[in-house]
mmCIF file of C-alpha atoms and ligand atoms in Angstrom:
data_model
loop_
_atom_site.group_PDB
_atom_site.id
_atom_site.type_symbol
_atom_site.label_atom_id
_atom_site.label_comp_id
_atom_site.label_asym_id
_atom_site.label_seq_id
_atom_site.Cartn_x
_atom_site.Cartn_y
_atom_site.Cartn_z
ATOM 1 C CA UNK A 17 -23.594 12.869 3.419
ATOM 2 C CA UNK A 18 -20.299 11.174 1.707
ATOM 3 C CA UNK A 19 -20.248 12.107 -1.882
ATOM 4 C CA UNK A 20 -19.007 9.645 -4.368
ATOM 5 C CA UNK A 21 -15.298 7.763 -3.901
ATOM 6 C CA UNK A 22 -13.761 6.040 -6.784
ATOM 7 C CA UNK A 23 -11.887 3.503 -6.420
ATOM 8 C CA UNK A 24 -8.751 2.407 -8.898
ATOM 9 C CA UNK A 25 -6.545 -0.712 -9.197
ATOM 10 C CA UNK A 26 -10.128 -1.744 -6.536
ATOM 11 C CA UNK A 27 -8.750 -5.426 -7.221
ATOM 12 C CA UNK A 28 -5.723 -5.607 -6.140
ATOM 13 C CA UNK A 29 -4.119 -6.283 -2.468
ATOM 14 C CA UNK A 30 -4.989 -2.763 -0.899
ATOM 15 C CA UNK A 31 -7.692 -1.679 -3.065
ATOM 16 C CA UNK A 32 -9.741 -5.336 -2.692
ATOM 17 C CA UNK A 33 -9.759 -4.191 1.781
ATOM 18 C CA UNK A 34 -10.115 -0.728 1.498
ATOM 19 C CA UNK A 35 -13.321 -1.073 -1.034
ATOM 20 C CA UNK A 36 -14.869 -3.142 1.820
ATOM 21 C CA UNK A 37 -14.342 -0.794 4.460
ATOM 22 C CA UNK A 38 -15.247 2.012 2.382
ATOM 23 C CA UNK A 39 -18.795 0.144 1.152
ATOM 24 C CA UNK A 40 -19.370 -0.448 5.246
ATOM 25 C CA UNK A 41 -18.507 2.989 6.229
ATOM 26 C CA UNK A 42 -20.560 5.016 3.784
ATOM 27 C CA UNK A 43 -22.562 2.605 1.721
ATOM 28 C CA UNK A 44 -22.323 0.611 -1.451
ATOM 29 C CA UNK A 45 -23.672 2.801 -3.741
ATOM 30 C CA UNK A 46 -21.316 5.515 -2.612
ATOM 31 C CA UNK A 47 -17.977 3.725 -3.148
ATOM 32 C CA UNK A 48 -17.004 2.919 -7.227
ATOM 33 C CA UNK A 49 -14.779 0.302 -7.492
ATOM 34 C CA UNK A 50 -12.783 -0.051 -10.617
ATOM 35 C CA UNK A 51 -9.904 -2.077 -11.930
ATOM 36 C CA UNK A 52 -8.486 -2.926 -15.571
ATOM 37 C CA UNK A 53 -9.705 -6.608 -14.592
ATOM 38 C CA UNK A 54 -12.801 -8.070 -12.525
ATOM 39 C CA UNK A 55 -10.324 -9.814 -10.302
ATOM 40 C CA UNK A 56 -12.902 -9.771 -7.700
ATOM 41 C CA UNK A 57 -16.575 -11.333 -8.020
ATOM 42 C CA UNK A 58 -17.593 -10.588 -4.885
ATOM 43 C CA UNK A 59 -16.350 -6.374 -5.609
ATOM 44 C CA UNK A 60 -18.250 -6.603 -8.862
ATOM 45 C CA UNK A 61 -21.753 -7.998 -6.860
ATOM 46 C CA UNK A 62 -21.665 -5.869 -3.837
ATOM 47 C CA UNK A 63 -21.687 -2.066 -5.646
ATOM 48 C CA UNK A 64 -21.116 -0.447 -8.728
ATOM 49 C CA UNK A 65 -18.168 -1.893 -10.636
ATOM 50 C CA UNK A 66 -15.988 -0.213 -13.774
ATOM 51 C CA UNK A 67 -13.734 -1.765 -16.120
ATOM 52 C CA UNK A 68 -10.941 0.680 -16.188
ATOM 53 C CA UNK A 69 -7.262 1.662 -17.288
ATOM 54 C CA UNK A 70 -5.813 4.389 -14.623
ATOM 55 C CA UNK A 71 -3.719 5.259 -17.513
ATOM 56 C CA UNK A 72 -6.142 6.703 -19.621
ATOM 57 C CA UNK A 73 -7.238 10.366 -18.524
ATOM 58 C CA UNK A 74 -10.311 10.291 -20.666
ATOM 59 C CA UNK A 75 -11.841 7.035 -19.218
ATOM 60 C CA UNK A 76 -11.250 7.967 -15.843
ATOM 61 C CA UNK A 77 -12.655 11.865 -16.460
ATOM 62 C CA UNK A 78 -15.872 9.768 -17.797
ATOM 63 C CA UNK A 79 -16.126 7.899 -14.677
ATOM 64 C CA UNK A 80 -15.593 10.774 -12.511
ATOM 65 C CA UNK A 81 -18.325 12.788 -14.383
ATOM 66 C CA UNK A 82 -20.487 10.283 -14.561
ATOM 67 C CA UNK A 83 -20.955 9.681 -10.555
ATOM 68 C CA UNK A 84 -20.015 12.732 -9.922
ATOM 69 C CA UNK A 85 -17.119 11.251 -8.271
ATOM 70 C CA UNK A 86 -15.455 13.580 -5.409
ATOM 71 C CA UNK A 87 -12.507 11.685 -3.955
ATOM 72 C CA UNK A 88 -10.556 8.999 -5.595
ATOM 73 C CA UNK A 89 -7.896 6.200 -4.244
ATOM 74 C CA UNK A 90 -5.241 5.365 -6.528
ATOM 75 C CA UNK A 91 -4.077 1.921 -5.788
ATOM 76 C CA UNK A 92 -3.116 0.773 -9.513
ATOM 77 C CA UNK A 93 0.435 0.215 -9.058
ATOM 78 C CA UNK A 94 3.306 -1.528 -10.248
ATOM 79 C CA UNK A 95 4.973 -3.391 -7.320
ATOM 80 C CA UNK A 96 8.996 -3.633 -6.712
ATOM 81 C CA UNK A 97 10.005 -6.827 -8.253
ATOM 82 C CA UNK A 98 7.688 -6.571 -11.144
ATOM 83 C CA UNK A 99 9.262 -3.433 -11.827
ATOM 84 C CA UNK A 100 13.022 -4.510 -12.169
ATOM 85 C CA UNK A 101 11.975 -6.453 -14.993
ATOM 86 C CA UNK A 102 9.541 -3.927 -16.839
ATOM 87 C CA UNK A 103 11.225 -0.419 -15.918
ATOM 88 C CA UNK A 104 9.158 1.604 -18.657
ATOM 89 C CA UNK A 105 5.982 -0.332 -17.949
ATOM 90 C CA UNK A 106 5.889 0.694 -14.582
ATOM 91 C CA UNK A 107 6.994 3.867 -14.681
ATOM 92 C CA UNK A 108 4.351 5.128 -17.306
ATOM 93 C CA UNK A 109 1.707 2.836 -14.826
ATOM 94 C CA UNK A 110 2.754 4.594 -11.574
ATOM 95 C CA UNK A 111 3.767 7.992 -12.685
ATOM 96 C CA UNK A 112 0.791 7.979 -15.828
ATOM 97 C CA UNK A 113 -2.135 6.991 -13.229
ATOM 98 C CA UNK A 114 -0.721 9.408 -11.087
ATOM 99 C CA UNK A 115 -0.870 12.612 -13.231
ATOM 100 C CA UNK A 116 -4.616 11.402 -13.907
ATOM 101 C CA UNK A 117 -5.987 12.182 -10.781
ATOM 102 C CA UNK A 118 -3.459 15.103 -9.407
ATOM 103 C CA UNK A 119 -4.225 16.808 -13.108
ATOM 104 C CA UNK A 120 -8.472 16.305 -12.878
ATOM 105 C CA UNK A 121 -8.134 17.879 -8.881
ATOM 106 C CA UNK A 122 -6.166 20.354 -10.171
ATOM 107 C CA UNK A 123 -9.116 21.309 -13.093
ATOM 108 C CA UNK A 124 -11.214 21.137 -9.876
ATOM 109 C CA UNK A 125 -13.058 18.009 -11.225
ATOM 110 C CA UNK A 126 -11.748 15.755 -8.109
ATOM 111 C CA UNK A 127 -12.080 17.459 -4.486
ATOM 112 C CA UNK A 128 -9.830 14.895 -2.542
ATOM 113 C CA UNK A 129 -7.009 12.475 -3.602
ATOM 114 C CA UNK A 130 -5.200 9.755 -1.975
ATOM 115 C CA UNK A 131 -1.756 7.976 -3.287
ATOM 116 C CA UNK A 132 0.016 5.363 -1.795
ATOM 117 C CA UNK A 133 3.678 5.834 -1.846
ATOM 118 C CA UNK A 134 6.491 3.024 -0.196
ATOM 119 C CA UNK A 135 9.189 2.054 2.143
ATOM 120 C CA UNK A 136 11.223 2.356 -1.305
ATOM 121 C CA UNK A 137 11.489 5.437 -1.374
ATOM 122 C CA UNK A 138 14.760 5.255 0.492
ATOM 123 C CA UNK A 139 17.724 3.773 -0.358
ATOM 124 C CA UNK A 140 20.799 2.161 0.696
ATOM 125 C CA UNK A 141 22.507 5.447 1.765
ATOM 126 C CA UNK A 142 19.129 6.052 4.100
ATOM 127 C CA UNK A 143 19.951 5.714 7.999
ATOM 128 C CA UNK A 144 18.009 2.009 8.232
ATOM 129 C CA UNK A 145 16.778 1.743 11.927
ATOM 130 C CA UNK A 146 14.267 4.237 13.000
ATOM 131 C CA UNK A 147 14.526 6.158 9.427
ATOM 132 C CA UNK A 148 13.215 9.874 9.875
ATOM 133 C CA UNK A 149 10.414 11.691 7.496
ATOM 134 C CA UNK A 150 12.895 13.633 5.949
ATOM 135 C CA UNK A 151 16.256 12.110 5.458
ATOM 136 C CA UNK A 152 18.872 11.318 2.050
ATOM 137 C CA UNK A 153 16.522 9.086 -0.052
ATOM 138 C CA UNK A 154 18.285 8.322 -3.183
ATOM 139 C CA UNK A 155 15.876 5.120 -3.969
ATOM 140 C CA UNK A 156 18.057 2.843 -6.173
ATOM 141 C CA UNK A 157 14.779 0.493 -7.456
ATOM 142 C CA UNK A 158 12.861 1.307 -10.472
ATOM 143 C CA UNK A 159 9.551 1.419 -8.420
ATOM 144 C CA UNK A 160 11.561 3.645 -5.508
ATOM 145 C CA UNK A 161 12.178 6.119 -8.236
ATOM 146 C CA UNK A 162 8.621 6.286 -9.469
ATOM 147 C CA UNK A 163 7.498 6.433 -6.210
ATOM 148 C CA UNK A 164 9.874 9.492 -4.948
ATOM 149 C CA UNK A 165 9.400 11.207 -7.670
ATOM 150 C CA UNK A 166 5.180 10.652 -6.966
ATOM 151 C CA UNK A 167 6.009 12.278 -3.936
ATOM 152 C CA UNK A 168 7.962 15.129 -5.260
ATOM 153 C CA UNK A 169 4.720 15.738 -7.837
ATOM 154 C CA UNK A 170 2.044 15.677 -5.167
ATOM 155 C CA UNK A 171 3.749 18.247 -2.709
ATOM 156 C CA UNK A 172 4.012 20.129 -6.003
ATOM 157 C CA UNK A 173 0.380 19.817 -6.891
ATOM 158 C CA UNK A 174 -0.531 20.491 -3.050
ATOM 159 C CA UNK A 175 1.873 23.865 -3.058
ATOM 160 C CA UNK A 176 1.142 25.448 -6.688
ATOM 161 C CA UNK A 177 -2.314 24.628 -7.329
ATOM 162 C CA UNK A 178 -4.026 23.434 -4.134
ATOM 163 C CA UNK A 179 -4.496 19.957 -4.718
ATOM 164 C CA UNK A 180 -5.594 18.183 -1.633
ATOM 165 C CA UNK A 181 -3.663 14.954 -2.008
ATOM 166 C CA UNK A 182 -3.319 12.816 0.972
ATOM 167 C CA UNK A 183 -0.679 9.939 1.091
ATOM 168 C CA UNK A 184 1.466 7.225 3.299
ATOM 169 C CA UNK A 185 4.688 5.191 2.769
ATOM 170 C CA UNK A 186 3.181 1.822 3.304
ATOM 171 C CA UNK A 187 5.792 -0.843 4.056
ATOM 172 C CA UNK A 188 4.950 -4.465 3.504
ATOM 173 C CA UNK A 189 1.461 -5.626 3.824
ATOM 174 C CA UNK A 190 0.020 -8.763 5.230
ATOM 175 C CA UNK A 191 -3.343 -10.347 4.467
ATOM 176 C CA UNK A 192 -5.041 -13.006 3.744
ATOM 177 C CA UNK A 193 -8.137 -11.868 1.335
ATOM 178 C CA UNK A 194 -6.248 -10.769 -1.093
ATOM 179 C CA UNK A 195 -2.637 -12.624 -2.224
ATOM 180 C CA UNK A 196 -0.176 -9.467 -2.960
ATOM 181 C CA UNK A 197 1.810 -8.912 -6.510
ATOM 182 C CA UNK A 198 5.186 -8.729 -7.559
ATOM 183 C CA UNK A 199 6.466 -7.123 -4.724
ATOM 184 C CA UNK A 200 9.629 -8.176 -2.026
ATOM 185 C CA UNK A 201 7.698 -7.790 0.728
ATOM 186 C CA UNK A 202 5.601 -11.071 -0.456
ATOM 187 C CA UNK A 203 7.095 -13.572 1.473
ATOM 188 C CA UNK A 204 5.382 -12.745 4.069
ATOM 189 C CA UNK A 205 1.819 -13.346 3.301
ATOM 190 C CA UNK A 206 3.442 -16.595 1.075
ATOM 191 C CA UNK A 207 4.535 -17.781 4.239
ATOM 192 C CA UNK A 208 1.453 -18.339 5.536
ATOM 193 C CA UNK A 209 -0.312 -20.131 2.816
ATOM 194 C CA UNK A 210 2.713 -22.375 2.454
ATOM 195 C CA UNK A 211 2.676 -23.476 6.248
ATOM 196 C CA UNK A 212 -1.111 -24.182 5.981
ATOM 197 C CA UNK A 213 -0.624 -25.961 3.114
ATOM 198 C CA UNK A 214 3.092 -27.425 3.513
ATOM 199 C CA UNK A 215 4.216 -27.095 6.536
ATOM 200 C CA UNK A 216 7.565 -25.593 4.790
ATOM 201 C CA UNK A 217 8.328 -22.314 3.292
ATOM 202 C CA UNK A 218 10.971 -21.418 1.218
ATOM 203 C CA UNK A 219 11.940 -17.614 1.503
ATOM 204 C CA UNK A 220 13.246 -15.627 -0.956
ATOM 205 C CA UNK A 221 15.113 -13.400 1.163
ATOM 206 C CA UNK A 222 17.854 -14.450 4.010
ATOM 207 C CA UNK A 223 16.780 -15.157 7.296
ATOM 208 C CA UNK A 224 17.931 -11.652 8.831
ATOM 209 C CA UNK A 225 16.501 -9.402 6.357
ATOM 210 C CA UNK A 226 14.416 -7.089 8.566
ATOM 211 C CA UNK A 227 11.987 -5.175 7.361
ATOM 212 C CA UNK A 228 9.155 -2.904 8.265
ATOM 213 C CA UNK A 229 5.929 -4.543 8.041
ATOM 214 C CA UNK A 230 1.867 -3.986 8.680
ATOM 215 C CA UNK A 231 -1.137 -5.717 8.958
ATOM 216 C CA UNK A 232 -3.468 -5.101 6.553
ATOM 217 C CA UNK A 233 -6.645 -4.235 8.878
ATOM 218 C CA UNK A 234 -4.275 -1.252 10.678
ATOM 219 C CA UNK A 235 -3.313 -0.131 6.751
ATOM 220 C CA UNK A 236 -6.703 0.224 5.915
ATOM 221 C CA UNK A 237 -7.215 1.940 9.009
ATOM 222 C CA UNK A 238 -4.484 4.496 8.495
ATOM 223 C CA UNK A 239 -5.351 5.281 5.308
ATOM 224 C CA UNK A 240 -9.059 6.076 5.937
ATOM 225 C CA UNK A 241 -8.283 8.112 9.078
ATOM 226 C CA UNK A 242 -5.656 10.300 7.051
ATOM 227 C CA UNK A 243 -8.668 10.763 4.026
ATOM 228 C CA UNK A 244 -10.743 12.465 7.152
ATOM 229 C CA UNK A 245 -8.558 14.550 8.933
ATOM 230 C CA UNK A 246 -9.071 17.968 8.834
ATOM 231 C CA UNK A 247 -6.343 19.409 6.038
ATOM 232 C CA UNK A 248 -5.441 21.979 8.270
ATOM 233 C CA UNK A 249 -3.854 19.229 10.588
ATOM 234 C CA UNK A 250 -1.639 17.866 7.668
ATOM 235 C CA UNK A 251 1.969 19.178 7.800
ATOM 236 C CA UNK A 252 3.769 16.531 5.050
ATOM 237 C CA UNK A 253 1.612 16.995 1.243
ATOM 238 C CA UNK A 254 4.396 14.384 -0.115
ATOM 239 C CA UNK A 255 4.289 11.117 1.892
ATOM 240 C CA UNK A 256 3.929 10.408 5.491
ATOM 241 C CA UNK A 257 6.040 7.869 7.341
ATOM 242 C CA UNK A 258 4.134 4.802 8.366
ATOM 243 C CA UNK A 259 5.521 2.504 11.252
ATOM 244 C CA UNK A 260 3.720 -0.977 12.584
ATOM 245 C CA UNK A 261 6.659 -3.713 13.509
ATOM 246 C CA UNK A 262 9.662 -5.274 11.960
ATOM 247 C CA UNK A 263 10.541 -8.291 11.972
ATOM 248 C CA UNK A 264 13.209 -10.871 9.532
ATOM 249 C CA UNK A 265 11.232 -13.694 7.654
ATOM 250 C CA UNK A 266 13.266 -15.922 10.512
ATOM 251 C CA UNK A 267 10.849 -14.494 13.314
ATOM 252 C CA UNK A 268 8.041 -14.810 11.087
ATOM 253 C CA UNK A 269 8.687 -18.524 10.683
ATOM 254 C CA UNK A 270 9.313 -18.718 15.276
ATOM 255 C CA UNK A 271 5.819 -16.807 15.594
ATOM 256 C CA UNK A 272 4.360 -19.356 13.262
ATOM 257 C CA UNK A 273 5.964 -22.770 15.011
ATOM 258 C CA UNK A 274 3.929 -21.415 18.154
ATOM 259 C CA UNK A 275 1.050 -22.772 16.373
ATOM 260 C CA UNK A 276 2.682 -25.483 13.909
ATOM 261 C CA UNK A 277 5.434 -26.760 15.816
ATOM 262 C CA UNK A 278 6.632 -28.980 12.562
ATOM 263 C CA UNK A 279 7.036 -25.758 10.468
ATOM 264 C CA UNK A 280 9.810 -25.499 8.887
ATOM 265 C CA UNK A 281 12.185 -22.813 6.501
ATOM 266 C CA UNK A 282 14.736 -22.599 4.202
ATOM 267 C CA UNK A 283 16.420 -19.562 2.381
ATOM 268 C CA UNK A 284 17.309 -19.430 -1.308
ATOM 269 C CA UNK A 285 17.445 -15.791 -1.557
ATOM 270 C CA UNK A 286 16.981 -14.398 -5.371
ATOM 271 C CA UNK A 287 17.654 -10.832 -6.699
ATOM 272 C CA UNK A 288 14.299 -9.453 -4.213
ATOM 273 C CA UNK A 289 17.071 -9.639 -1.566
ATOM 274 C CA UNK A 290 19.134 -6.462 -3.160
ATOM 275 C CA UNK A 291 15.822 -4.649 -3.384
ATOM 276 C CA UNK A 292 15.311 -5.675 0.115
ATOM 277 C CA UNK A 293 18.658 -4.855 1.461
ATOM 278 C CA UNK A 294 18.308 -1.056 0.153
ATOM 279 C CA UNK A 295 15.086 -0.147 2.875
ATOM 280 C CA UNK A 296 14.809 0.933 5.320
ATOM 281 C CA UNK A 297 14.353 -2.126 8.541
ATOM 282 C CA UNK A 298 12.120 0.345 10.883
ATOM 283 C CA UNK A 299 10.531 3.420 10.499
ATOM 284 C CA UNK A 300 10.118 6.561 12.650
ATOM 285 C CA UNK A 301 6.448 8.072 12.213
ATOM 286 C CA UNK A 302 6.093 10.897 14.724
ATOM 287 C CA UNK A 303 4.421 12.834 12.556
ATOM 288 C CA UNK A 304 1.525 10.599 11.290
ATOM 289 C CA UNK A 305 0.983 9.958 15.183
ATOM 290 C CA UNK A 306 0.959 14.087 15.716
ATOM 291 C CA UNK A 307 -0.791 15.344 12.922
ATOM 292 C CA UNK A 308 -3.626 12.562 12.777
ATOM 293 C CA UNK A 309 -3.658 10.240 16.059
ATOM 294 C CA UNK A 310 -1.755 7.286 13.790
ATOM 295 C CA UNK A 311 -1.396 3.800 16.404
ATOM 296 C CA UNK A 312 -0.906 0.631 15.306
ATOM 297 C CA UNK A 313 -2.708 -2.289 16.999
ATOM 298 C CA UNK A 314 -0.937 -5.648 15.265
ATOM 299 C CA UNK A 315 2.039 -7.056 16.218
ATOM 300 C CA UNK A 316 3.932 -10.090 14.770
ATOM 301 C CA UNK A 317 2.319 -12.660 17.084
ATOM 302 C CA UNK A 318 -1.408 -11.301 17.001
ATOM 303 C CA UNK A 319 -1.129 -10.412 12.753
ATOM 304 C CA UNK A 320 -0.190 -14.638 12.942
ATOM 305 C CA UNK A 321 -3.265 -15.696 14.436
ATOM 306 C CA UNK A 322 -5.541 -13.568 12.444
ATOM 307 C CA UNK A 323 -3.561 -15.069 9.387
ATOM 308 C CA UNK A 324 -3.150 -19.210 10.550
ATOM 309 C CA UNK A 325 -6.916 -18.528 11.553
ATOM 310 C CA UNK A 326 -8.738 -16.808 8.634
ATOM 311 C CA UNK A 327 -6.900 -18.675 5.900
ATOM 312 C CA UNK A 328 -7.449 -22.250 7.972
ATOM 313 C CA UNK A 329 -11.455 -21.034 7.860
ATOM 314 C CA UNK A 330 -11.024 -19.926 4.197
HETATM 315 C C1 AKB B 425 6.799 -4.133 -2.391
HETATM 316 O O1 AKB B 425 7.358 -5.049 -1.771
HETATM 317 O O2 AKB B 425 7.121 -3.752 -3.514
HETATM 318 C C2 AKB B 425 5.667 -3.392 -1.698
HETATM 319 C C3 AKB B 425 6.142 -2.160 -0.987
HETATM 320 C C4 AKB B 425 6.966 -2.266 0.216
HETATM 321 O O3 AKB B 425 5.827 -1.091 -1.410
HETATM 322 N N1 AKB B 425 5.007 -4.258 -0.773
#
């Protein structure tokens, strides 16, 4: 029988999908979702719901004692662009929440962890097309450095003390339950709304800014199926490498004239294009596919009619 999960940051983009699937997989009861907010009514009705602050050891170590909590997902996060613009904010939310959970497995209190880490953990020095698992790094955003050195800490935690602490480099997400937050990857889930609604889009990026990208169903996917592989099978404890498609906000906007032909873009790209122009466009991720059977199953063209189709229903 599944023992307790906890859920944190359960509101946001990734955690607002993955408490779903979670609830379906191994029941309601079973799956605690939490955020500092209720962002989501429908989260708050369908199982047990905690306000929360992943900051704060002490409320968390409540929680987890309280269900008897035995894995928790970390999805409280400063995103990319936020972070330019509140450097300390975001470091003490990513790096603070972090310590949380890898110091309460390490007191034996948690038995399984999972941490998302980011595309941004490279840099502009980073070989762009195909970029390996292990390669010069040397992030150059305020959320790439919290997020490499989150890496650094969890191999740490995994190699001194035992810690199991799972983990992927997610690259942009695209979905349409949830709208994402202060990140440079947005455009792409904007884009959709806005050619629903407006039948124009205008991008924050340039037109040939490619970029790895996923579609939210296969993220959820991938992160679930790395939480129940056996830990023997795991060969990276920092971060694995996770690869979908690529594509520049220019294909994006081709994919969607299959469907509305009177779509139209422009570009007025803003300071997200630096960040942008330091990752990596594609992503090599042999090993997720050898150690734990990683596939994709979304493309550009299929991840547009699940978006033009659920939002149009919405
Ligand atoms: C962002 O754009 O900041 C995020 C990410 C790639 O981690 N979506």
């Amino acid at each position: 029988m599944q023992k307790p999960i906890l859920i944190l940051g359960a509101c946001g983009q990734i955690g607002t999908e993955l408490t779903v699937e979670l609830r379906k997989k191994y029941g309601s009861e079973c799956v605690i979702a939490s955020d500092i907010r209720e962002g989501n009514n429908d989260l708050v009705k369908s199982g047990p719901f905690e306000l929360l602050d992943a900051t704060s050891y002490g409320a968390i170590e409540d929680v987890v004692m309280h269900y008897e909590i035995d894995e928790v997902y970390l999805m409280a996060a400063m995103l990319s662009a936020t972070a330019e613009k509140f450097p300390m904010r975001a470091w003490n939310l990513n790096m603070g929440s972090l310590f949380n959970i890898l110091n309460l497995a390490r007191e034996g209190k948690l038995s399984k962890v999972f941490w998302p880490s980011s595309i941004a953990v490279f840099g502009p020095n980073t070989p762009k097309e195909d970029t390996p698992q292990n390669t010069i790094m040397e992030p150059s955003t305020v959320y790439g450095i919290s997020k490499q050195a989150g890496e650094r800490w969890c191999e740490y935690y995994f190699k001194k003390f035992g810690v199991d602490v799972r983990s992927v480099r997610y690259p942009g997400l695209i979905s349409w339950k949830t709208m994402p937050g202060g990140g440079t990857t947005d455009y792409a889930v904007e884009i959709y709304h806005e050619a629903l609604k407006n039948g124009n889009y205008q991008c924050f990026l340039n037109e040939e800014t490619k970029l790895p990208m996923m579609y939210m169903d296969d993220a959820i996917r991938a992160t679930i199926s790395l939480m129940e592989s056996p830990a023997e099978n795991l060969t990276i404890r920092s971060s694995y490498n996770l690869g979908s498609m690529s594509f520049t906000p220019s294909e994006v906007a081709k994919s969607i004239q299959k469907h509305i032909p009177d779509f139209s873009i422009s570009y007025a790209p803003d300071f997200r294009q630096q960040i942008a122009d330091s990752w990596p466009s594609s992503i090599d991720d042999t090993l997720a596919r050898k150690d734990w059977g990683w596939q994709p199953n979304f493309n550009l063209d299929q991840t547009t009619v699940e978006m033009l189709e659920n939002l149009k229903r919405d």
